[in-house]
XYZ file of N, CA and C in Angstrom:
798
model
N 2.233 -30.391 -6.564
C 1.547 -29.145 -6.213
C 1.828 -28.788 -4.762
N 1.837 -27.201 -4.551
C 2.651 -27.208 -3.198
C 1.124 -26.573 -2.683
N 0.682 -26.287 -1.386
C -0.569 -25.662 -0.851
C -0.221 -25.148 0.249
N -0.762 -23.427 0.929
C -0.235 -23.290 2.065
C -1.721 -23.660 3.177
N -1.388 -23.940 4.158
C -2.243 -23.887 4.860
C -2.062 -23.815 6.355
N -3.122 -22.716 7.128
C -3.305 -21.568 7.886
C -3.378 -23.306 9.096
N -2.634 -23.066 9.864
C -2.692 -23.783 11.403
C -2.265 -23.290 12.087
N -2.548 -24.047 13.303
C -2.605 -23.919 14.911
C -1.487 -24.105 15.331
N -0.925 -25.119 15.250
C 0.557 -25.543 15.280
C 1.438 -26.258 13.921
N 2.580 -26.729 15.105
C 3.185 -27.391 13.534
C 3.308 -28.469 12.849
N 2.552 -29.333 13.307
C 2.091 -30.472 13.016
C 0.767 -30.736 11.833
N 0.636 -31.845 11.472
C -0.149 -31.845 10.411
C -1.747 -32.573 11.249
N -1.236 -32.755 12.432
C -2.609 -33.159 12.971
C -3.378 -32.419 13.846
N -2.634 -30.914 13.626
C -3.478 -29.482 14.402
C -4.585 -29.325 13.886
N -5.233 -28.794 14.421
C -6.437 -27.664 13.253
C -6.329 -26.888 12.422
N -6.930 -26.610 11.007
C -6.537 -25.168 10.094
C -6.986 -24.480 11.231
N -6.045 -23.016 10.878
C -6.144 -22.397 11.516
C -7.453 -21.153 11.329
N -8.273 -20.620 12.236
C -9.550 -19.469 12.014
C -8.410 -18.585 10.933
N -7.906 -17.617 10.898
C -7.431 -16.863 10.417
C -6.203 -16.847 9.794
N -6.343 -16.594 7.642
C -5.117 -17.082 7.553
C -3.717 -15.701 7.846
N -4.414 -14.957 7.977
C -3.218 -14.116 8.569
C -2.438 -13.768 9.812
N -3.462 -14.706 10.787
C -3.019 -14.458 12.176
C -3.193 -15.599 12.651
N -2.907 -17.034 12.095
C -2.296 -18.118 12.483
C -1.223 -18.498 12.849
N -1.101 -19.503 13.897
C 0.593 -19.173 14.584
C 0.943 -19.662 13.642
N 0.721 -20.982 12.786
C 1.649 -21.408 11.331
C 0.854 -21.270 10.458
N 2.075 -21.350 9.374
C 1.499 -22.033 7.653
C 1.991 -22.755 7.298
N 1.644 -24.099 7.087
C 2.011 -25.056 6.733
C 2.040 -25.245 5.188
N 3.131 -25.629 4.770
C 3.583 -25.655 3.218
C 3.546 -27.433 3.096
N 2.591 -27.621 1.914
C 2.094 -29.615 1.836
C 2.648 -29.465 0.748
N 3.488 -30.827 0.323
C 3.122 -30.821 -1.015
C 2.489 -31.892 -1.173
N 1.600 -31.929 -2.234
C 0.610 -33.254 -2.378
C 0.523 -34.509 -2.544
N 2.174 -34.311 -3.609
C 2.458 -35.147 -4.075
C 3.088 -36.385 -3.219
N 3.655 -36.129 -2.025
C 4.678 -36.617 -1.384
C 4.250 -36.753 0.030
N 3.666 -35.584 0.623
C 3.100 -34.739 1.416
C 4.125 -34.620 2.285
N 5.432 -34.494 1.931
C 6.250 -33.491 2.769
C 5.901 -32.316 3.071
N 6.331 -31.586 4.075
C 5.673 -30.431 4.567
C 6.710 -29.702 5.321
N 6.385 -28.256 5.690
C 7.237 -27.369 6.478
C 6.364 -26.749 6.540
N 6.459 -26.347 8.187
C 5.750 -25.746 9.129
C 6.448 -24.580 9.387
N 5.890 -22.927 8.747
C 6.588 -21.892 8.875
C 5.731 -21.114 9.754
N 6.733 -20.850 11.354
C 6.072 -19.696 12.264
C 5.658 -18.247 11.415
N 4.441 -17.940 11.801
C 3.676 -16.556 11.091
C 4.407 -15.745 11.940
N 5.058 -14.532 11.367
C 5.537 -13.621 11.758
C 4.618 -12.599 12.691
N 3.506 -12.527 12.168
C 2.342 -11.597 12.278
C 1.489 -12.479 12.856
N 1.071 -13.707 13.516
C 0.503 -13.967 14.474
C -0.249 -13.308 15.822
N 0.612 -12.246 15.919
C 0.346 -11.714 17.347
C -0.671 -10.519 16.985
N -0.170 -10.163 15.737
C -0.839 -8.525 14.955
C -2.251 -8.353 15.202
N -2.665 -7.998 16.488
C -4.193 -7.106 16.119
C -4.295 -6.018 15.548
N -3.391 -5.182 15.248
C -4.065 -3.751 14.673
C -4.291 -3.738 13.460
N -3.931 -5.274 12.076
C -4.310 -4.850 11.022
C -2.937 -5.056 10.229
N -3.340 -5.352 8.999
C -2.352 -5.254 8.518
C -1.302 -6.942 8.337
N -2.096 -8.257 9.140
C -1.117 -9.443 9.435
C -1.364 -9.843 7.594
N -2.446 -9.880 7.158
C -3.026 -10.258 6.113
C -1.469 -10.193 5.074
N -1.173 -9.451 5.137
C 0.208 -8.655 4.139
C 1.456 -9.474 4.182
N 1.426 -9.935 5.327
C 3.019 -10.933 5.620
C 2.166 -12.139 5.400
N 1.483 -12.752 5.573
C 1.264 -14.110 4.821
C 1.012 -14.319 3.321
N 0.263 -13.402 2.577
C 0.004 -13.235 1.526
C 1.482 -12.832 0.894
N 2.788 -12.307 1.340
C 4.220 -12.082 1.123
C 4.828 -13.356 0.662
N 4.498 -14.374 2.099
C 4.901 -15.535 2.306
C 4.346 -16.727 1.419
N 3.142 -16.627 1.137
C 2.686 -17.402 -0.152
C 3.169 -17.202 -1.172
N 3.296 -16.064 -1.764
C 3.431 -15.852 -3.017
C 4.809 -15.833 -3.302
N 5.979 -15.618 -1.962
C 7.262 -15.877 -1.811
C 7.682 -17.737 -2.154
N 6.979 -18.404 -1.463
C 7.039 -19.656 -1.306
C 6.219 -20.391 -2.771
N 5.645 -19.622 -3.475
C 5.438 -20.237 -5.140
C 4.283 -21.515 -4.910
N 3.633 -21.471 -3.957
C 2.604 -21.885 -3.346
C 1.227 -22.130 -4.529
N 0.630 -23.003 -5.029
C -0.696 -22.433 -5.631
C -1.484 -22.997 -5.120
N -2.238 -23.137 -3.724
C -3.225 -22.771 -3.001
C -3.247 -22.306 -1.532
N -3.934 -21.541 -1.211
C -3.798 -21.325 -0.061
C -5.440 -21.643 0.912
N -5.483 -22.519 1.139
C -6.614 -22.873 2.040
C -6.698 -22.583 4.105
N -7.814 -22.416 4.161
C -7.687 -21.445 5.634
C -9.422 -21.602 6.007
N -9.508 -21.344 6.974
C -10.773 -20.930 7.794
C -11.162 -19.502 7.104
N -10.440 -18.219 7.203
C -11.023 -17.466 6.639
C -9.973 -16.520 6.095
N -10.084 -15.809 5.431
C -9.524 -15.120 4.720
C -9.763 -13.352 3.969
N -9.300 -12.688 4.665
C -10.349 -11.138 3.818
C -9.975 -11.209 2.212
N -10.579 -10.363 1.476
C -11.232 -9.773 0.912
C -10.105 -9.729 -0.248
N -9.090 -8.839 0.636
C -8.111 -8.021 0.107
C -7.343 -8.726 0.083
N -6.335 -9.350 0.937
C -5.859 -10.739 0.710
C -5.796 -12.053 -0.014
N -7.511 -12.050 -0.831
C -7.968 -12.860 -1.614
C -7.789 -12.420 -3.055
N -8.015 -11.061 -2.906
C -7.731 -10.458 -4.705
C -5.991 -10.631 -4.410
N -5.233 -10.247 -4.309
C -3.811 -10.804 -4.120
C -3.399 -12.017 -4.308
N -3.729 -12.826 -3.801
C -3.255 -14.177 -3.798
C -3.756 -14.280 -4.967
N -5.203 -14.215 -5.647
C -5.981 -14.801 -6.568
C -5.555 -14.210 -8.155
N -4.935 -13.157 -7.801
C -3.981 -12.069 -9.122
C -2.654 -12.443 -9.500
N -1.950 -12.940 -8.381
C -1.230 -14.032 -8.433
C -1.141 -15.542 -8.732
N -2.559 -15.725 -9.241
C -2.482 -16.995 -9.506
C -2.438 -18.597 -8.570
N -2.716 -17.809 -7.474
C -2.855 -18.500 -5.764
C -4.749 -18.949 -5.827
N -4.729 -20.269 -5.603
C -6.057 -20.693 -5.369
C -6.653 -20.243 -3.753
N -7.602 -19.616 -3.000
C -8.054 -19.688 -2.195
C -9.222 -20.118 -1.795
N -9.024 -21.171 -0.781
C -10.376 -21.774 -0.313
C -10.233 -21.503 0.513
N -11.405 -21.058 1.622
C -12.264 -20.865 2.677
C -13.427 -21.770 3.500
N -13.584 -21.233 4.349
C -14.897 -22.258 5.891
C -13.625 -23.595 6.021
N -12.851 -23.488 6.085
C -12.219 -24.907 6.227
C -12.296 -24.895 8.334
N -12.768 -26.297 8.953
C -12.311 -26.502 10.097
C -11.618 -27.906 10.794
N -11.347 -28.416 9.745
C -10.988 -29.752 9.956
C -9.526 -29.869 10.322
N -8.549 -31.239 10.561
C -7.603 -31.185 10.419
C -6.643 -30.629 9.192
N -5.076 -30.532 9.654
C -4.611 -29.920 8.246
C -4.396 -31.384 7.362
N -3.766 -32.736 8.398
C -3.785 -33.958 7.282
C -5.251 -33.722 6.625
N -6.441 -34.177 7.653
C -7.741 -34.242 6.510
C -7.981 -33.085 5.328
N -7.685 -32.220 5.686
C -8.290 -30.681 4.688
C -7.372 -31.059 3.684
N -5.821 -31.722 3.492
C -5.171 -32.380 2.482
C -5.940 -32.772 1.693
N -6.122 -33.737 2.185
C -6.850 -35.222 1.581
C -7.831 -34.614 1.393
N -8.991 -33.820 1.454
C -10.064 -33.482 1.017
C -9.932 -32.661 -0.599
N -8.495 -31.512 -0.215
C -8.505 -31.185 -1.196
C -7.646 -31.435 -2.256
N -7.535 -32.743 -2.578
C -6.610 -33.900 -3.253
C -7.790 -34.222 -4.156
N -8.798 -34.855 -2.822
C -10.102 -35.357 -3.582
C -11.029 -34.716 -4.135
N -10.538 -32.931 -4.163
C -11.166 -31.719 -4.967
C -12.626 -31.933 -3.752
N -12.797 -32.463 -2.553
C -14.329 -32.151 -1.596
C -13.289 -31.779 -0.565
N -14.044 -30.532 -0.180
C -13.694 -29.913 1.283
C -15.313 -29.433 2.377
N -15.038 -29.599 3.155
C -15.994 -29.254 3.501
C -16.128 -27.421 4.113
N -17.706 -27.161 3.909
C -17.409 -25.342 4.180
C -18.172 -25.283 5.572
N -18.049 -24.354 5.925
C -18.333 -23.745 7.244
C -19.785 -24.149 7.490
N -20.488 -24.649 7.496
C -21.893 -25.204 7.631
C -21.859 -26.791 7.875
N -20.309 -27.567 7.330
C -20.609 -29.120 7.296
C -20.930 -29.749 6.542
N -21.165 -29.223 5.283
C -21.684 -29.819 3.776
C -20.413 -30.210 3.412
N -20.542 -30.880 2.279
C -19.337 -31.482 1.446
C -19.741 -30.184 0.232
N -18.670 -29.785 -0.185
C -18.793 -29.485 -1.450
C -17.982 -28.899 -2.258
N -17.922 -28.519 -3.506
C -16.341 -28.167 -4.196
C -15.643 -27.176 -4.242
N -14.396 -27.320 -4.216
C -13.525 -25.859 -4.176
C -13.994 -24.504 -4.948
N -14.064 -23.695 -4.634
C -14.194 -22.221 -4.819
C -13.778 -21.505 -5.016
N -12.805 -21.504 -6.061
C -11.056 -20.547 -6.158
C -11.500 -18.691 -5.677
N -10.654 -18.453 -5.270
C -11.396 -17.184 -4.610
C -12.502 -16.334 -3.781
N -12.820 -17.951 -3.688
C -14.315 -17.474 -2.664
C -13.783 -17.025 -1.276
N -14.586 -15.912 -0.279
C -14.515 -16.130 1.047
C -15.561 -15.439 1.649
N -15.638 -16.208 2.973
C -16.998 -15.967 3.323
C -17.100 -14.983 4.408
N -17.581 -13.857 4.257
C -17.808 -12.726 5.288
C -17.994 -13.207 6.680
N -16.853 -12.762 7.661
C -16.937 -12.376 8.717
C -17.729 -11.260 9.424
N -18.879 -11.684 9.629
C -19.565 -10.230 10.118
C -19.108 -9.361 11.240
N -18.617 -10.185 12.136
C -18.288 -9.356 13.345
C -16.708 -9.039 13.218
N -15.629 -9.742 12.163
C -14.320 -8.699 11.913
C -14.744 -7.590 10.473
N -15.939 -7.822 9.980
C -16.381 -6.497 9.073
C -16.828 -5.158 10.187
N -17.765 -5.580 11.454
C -17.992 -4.158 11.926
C -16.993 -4.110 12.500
N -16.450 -4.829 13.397
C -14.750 -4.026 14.257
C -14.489 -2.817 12.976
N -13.886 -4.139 11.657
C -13.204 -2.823 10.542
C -13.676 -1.411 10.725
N -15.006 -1.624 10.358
C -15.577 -0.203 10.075
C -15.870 0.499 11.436
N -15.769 0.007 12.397
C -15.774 1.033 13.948
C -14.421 1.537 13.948
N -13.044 0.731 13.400
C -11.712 1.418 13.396
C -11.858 2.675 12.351
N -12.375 2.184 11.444
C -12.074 2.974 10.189
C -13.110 4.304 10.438
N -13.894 4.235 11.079
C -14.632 5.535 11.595
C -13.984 5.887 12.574
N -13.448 5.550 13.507
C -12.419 6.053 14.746
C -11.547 6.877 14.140
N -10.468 6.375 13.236
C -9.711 6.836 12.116
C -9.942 7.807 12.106
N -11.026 7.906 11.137
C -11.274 8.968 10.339
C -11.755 10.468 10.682
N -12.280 10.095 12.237
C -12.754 11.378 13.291
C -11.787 11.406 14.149
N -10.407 10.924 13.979
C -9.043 11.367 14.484
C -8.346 12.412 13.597
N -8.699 12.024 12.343
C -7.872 12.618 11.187
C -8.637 14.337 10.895
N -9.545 14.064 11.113
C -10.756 15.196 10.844
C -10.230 16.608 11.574
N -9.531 16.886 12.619
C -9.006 18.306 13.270
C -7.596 18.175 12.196
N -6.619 17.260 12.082
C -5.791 17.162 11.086
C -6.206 17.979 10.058
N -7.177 17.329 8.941
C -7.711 17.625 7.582
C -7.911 19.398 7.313
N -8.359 19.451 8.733
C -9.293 20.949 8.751
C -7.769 21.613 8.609
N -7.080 21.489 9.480
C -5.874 22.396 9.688
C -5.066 22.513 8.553
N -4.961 21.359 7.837
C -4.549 20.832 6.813
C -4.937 22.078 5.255
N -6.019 22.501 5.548
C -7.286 22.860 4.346
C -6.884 24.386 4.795
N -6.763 24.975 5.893
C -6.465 25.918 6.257
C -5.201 26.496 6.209
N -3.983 25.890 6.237
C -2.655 26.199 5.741
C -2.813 26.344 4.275
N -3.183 25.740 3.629
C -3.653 25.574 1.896
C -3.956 26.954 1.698
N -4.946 27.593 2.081
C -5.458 28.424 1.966
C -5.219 29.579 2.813
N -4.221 29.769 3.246
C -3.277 31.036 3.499
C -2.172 30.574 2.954
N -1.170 29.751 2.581
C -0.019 30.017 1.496
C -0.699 30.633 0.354
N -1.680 30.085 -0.233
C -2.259 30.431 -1.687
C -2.359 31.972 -1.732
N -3.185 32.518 -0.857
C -3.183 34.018 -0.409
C -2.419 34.778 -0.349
N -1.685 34.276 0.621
C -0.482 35.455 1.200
C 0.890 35.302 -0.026
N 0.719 34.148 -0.554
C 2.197 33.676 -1.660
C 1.839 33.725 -2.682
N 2.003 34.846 -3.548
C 1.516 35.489 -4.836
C 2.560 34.524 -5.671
N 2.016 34.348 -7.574
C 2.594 34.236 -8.337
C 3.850 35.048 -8.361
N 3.908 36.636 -8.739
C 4.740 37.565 -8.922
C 5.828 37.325 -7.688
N 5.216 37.168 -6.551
C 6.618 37.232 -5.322
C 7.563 35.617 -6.030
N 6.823 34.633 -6.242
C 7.251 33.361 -6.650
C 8.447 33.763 -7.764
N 7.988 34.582 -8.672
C 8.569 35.040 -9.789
C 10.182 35.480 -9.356
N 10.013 36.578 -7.908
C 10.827 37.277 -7.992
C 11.594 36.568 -6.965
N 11.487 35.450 -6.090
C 12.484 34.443 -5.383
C 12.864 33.709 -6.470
N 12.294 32.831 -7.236
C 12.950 32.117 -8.629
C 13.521 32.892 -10.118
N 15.014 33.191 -9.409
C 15.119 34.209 -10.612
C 16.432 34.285 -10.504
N 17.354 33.551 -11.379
C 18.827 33.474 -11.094
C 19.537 32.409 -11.452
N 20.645 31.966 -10.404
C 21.083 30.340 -10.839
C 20.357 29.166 -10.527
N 20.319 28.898 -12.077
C 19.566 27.325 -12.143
C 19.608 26.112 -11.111
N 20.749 26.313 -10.508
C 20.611 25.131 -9.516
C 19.908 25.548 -8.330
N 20.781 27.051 -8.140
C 19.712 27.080 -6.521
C 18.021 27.700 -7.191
N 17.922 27.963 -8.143
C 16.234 28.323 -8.465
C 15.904 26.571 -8.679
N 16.449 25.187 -8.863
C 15.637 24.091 -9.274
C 15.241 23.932 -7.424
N 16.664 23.990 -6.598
C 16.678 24.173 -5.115
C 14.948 24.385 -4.571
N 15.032 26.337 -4.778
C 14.090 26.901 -4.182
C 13.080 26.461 -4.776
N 12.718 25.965 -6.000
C 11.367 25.337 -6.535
C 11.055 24.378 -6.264
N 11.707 23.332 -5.864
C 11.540 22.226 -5.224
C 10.986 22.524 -3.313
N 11.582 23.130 -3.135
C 11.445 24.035 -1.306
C 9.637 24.492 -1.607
N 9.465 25.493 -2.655
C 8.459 25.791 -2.290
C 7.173 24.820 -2.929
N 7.241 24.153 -4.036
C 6.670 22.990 -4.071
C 5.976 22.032 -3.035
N 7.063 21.815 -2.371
C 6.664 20.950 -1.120
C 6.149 21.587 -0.249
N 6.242 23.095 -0.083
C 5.173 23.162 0.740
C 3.709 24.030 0.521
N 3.286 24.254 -0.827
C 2.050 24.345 -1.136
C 1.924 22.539 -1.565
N 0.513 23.051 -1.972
C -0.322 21.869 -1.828
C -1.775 21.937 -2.691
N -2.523 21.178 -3.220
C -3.728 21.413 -3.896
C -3.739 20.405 -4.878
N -4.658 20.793 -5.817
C -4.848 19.871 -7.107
C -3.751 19.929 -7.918
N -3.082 19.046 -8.175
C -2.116 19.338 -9.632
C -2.427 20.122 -10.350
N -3.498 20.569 -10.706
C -3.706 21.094 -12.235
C -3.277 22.660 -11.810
N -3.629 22.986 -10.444
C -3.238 23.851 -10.009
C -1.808 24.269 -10.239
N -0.626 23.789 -9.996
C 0.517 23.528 -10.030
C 1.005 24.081 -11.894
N 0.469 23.087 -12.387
C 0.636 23.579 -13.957
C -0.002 24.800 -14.368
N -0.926 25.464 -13.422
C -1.704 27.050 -13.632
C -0.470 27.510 -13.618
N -0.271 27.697 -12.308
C 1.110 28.168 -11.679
C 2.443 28.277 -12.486
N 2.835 26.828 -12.679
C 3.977 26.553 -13.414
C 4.424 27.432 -14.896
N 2.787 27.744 -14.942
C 3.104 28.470 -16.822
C 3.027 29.960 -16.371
N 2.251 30.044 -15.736
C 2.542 31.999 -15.162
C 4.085 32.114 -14.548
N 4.964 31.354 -14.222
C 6.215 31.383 -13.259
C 6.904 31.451 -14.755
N 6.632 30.683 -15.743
C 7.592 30.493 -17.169
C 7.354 31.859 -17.631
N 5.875 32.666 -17.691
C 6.024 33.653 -18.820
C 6.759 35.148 -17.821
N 7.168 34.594 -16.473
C 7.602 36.109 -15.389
C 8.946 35.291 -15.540
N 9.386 34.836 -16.691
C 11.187 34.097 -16.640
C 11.719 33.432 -15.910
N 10.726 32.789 -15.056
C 11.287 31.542 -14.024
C 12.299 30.455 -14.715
N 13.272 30.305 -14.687
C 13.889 28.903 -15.029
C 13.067 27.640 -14.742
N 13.083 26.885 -16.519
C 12.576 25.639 -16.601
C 12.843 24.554 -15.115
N 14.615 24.819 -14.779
C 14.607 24.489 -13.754
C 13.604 24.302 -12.709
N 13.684 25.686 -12.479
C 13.078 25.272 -11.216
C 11.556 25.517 -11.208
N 10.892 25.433 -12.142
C 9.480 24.952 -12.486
C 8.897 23.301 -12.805
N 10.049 22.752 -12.886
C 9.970 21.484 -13.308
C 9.947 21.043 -11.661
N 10.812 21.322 -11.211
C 11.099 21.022 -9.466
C 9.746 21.447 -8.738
N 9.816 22.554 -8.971
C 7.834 23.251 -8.138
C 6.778 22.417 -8.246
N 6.603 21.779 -9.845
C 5.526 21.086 -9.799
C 5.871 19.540 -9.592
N 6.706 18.611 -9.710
C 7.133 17.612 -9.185
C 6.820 18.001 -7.644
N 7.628 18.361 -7.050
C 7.679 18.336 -5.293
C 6.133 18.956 -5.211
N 5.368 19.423 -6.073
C 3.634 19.504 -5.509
C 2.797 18.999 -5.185
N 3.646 17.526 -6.345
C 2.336 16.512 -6.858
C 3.030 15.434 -5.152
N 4.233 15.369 -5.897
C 5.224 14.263 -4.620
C 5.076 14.641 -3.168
N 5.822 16.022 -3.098
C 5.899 16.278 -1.368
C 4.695 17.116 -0.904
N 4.543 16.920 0.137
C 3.817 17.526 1.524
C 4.075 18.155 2.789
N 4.777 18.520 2.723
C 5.129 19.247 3.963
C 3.479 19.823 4.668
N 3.105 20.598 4.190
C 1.815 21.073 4.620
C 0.825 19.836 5.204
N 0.606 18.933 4.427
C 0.219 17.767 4.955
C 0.865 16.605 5.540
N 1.816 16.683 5.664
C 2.747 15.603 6.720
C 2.117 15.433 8.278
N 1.637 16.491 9.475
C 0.965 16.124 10.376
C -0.166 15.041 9.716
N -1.226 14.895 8.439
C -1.721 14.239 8.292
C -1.642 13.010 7.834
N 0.025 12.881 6.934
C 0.251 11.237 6.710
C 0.759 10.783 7.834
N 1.246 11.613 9.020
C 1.859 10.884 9.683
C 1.463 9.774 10.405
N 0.248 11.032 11.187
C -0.913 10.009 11.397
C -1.837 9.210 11.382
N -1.618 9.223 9.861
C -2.373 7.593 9.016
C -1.075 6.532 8.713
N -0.255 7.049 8.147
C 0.721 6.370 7.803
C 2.056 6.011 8.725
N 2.328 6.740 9.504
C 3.134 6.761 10.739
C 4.438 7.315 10.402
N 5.130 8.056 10.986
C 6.253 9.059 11.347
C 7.352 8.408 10.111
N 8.168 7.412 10.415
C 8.842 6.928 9.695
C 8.720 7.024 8.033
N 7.623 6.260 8.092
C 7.463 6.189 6.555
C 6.859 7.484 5.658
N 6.165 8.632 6.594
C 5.691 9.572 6.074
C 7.448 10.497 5.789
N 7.943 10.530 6.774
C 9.331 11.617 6.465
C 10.565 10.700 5.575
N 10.631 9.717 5.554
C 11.370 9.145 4.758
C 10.719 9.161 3.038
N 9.573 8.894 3.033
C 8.876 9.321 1.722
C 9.160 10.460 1.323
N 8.386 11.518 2.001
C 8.520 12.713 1.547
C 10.119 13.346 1.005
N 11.035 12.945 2.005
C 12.465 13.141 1.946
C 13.080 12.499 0.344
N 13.069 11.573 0.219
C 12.974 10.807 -0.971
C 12.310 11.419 -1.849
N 11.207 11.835 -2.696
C 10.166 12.425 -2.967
C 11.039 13.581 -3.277
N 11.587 14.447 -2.399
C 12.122 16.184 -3.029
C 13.453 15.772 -3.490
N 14.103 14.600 -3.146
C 15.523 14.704 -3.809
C 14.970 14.046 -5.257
N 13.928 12.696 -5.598
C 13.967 13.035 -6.857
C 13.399 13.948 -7.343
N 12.300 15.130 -7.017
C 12.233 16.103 -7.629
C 12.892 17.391 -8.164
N 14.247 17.220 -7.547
C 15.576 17.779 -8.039
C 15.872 17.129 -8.892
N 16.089 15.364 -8.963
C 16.934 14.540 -9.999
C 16.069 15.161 -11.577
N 14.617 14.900 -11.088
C 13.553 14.571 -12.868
C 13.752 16.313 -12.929
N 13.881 17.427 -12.102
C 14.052 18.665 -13.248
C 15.016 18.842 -14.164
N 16.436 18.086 -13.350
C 17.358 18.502 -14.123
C 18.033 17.512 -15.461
N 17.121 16.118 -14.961
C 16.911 15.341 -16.085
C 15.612 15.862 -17.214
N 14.913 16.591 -16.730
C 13.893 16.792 -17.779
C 14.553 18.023 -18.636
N 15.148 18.796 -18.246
C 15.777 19.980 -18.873
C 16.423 19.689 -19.951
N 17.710 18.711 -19.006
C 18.784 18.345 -19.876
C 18.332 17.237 -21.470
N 17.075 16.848 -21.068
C 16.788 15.788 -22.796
C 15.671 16.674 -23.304
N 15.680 17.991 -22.707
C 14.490 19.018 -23.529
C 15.921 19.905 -24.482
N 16.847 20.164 -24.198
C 17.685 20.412 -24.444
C 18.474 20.427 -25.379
N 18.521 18.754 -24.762
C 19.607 17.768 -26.365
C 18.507 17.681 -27.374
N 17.277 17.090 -27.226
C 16.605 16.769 -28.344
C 15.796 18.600 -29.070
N 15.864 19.261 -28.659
C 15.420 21.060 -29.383
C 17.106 21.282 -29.910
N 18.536 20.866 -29.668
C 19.376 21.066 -30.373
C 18.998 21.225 -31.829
C-alpha cells in the first residue's frame, strides 16, 4: 500500500506537515517496505488559493490510496475521496510514527486521543474558513461594478438589435452567415432559452440553419459582453483563450450539425 503524506521536510523524521496543500513535501511510504520518496510541493509557497489542486493532482497522479495530513479542506477531500484516496486528518506527529500508527489502523487526532481512521473526515479550520469568506466577499464587491456594467450592455444590445435587422445581416452565403452568427452570438448574452426564442424567429425570416446553429452555440459558449467579468475572476489568459476556442468550435458544431441534419433527412 502506497500513502501520501503532507511534511515539513524530506525526511521521515520531520513533522506531518499543518497543511496538505501547502507543505514543502509529500512524502510517498510504502508500507510494506517503507521505502519512500520525498516529492518537493510545487505549490508550497501559494497563498492566494488554489495549492489544494496540485497536491490532490499529485496524489491521484502517484496512485496513492491514502493521503494523511494535519489538515485538509473540504474540497480537496471530496476529490481525493471520489477517487478512491483515503483521507485522514488532526495528524501532528512524526511522518515515521504517523506510519506506524496508521499500519496499526490508531492515529492520533488533533486533541491527543488515540483513535481510528476516518476515511474522509476533516476537521474545520475556523480561522482558514473566515479568511475564505472575507476573500470571497472582497471578490465579490470587486466583481459587483463589473456585473452591473455587464447587465447593462445586455440590455442595450437586446434593444437597439432587433430580430428583423438580425434577419437582414444573416441572409446569403452559408459560410459567411455561419461567420456572422457566430460574431453576433458572442456578443449578446442572456439565458439560453432566450437564444432558441431568437434562433426560431431568425429560421422563419430565412436565416440559414447555418448560421443559427452558430448564434446559439457562441451564446451559450462565448462572451464577449462578459469577458471584463471572467477576466477578473478567472484571469486574462484563460478567459480569452476560452472564449477564442469556444467561437471556433461554434463554427465547427454548425457546420457539423447541418451537414448530419442533411445526410440523415436525405
Amino acid at each position: 500500500m502506497k500513502i501520501m503524506i503532507s511534511a515539513e521536510g524530506p525526511e521521515l523524521t520531520v513533522r506531518v506537515g499543518h497543511r496538505f496543500g501547502t507543505s514543502p513535501y509529500l512524502i510517498i511510504v510504502d508500507t510494506q517496505t517503507m521505502a519512500f520518496e520525498a516529492v518537493s510541493n510545487p505549490a508550497a509557497d501559494n497563498q492566494k488559493g488554489g495549492a489544494g489542486v496540485t497536491a490532490v493532482v499529485l496524489a491521484i497522479g502517484r496512485d496513492v490510496d491514502a493521503v494523511l495530513t494535519g489538515y485538509c479542506s473540504p474540497m480537496a477531500t471530496r476529490y481525493l475521496t471520489e477517487n478512491g484516496i483515503e483521507v485522514v486528518t488532526g495528524i501532528s506527529a512524526t511522518v515515521a510514527d504517523t506510519v506506524e500508527q496508521y499500519k496499526k489502523r490508531e492515529l492520533y487526532d488533533a486533541g491527543g486521543a488515540a483513535g481510528k481512521i476516518n476515511p474522509g473526515k476533516t476537521q474545520v479550520d475556523r480561522s482558514a474558513l473566515a479568511q475564505a469568506l472575507k476573500s470571497s466577499t472582497r471578490q465579490f464587491a470587486g466583481l459587483l461594478p463589473i456585473l452591473m456594467a455587464v447587465i447593462l450592455s445586455i440590455g442595450l444590445f437586446t434593444t437597439f438589435i432587433s430580430e428583423e435587422i438580425l434577419s437582414v445581416i444573416l441572409a446569403g452565403n452559408p459560410g459567411i452567415d455561419t461567420f456572422l452568427g457566430a460574431c453576433l452570438g458572442s456578443i449578446f448574452a442572456g439565458n439560453p432559452i432566450n437564444s432558441y426564442v431568437i434562433g426560431g424567429a431568425l429560421l422563419e425570416y430565412g436565416v440559414s440553419l447555418f448560421a443559427v446553429t452558430a448564434f446559439m452555440t457562441a451564446w451559450v459558449a462565448v462572451g464577449l459582453v462578459q469577458l471584463p467579468a471572467e477576466i477578473a475572476a478567472l484571469g486574462k489568459k484563460f478567459a480569452l483563450v476560452r472564449n477564442a476556442v469556444s467561437f471556433v468550435m461554434s463554427l465547427l458544431i454548425a457546420v457539423l450539425t447541418v451537414t448530419f441534419l442533411n445526410y440523415f433527412t436525405v
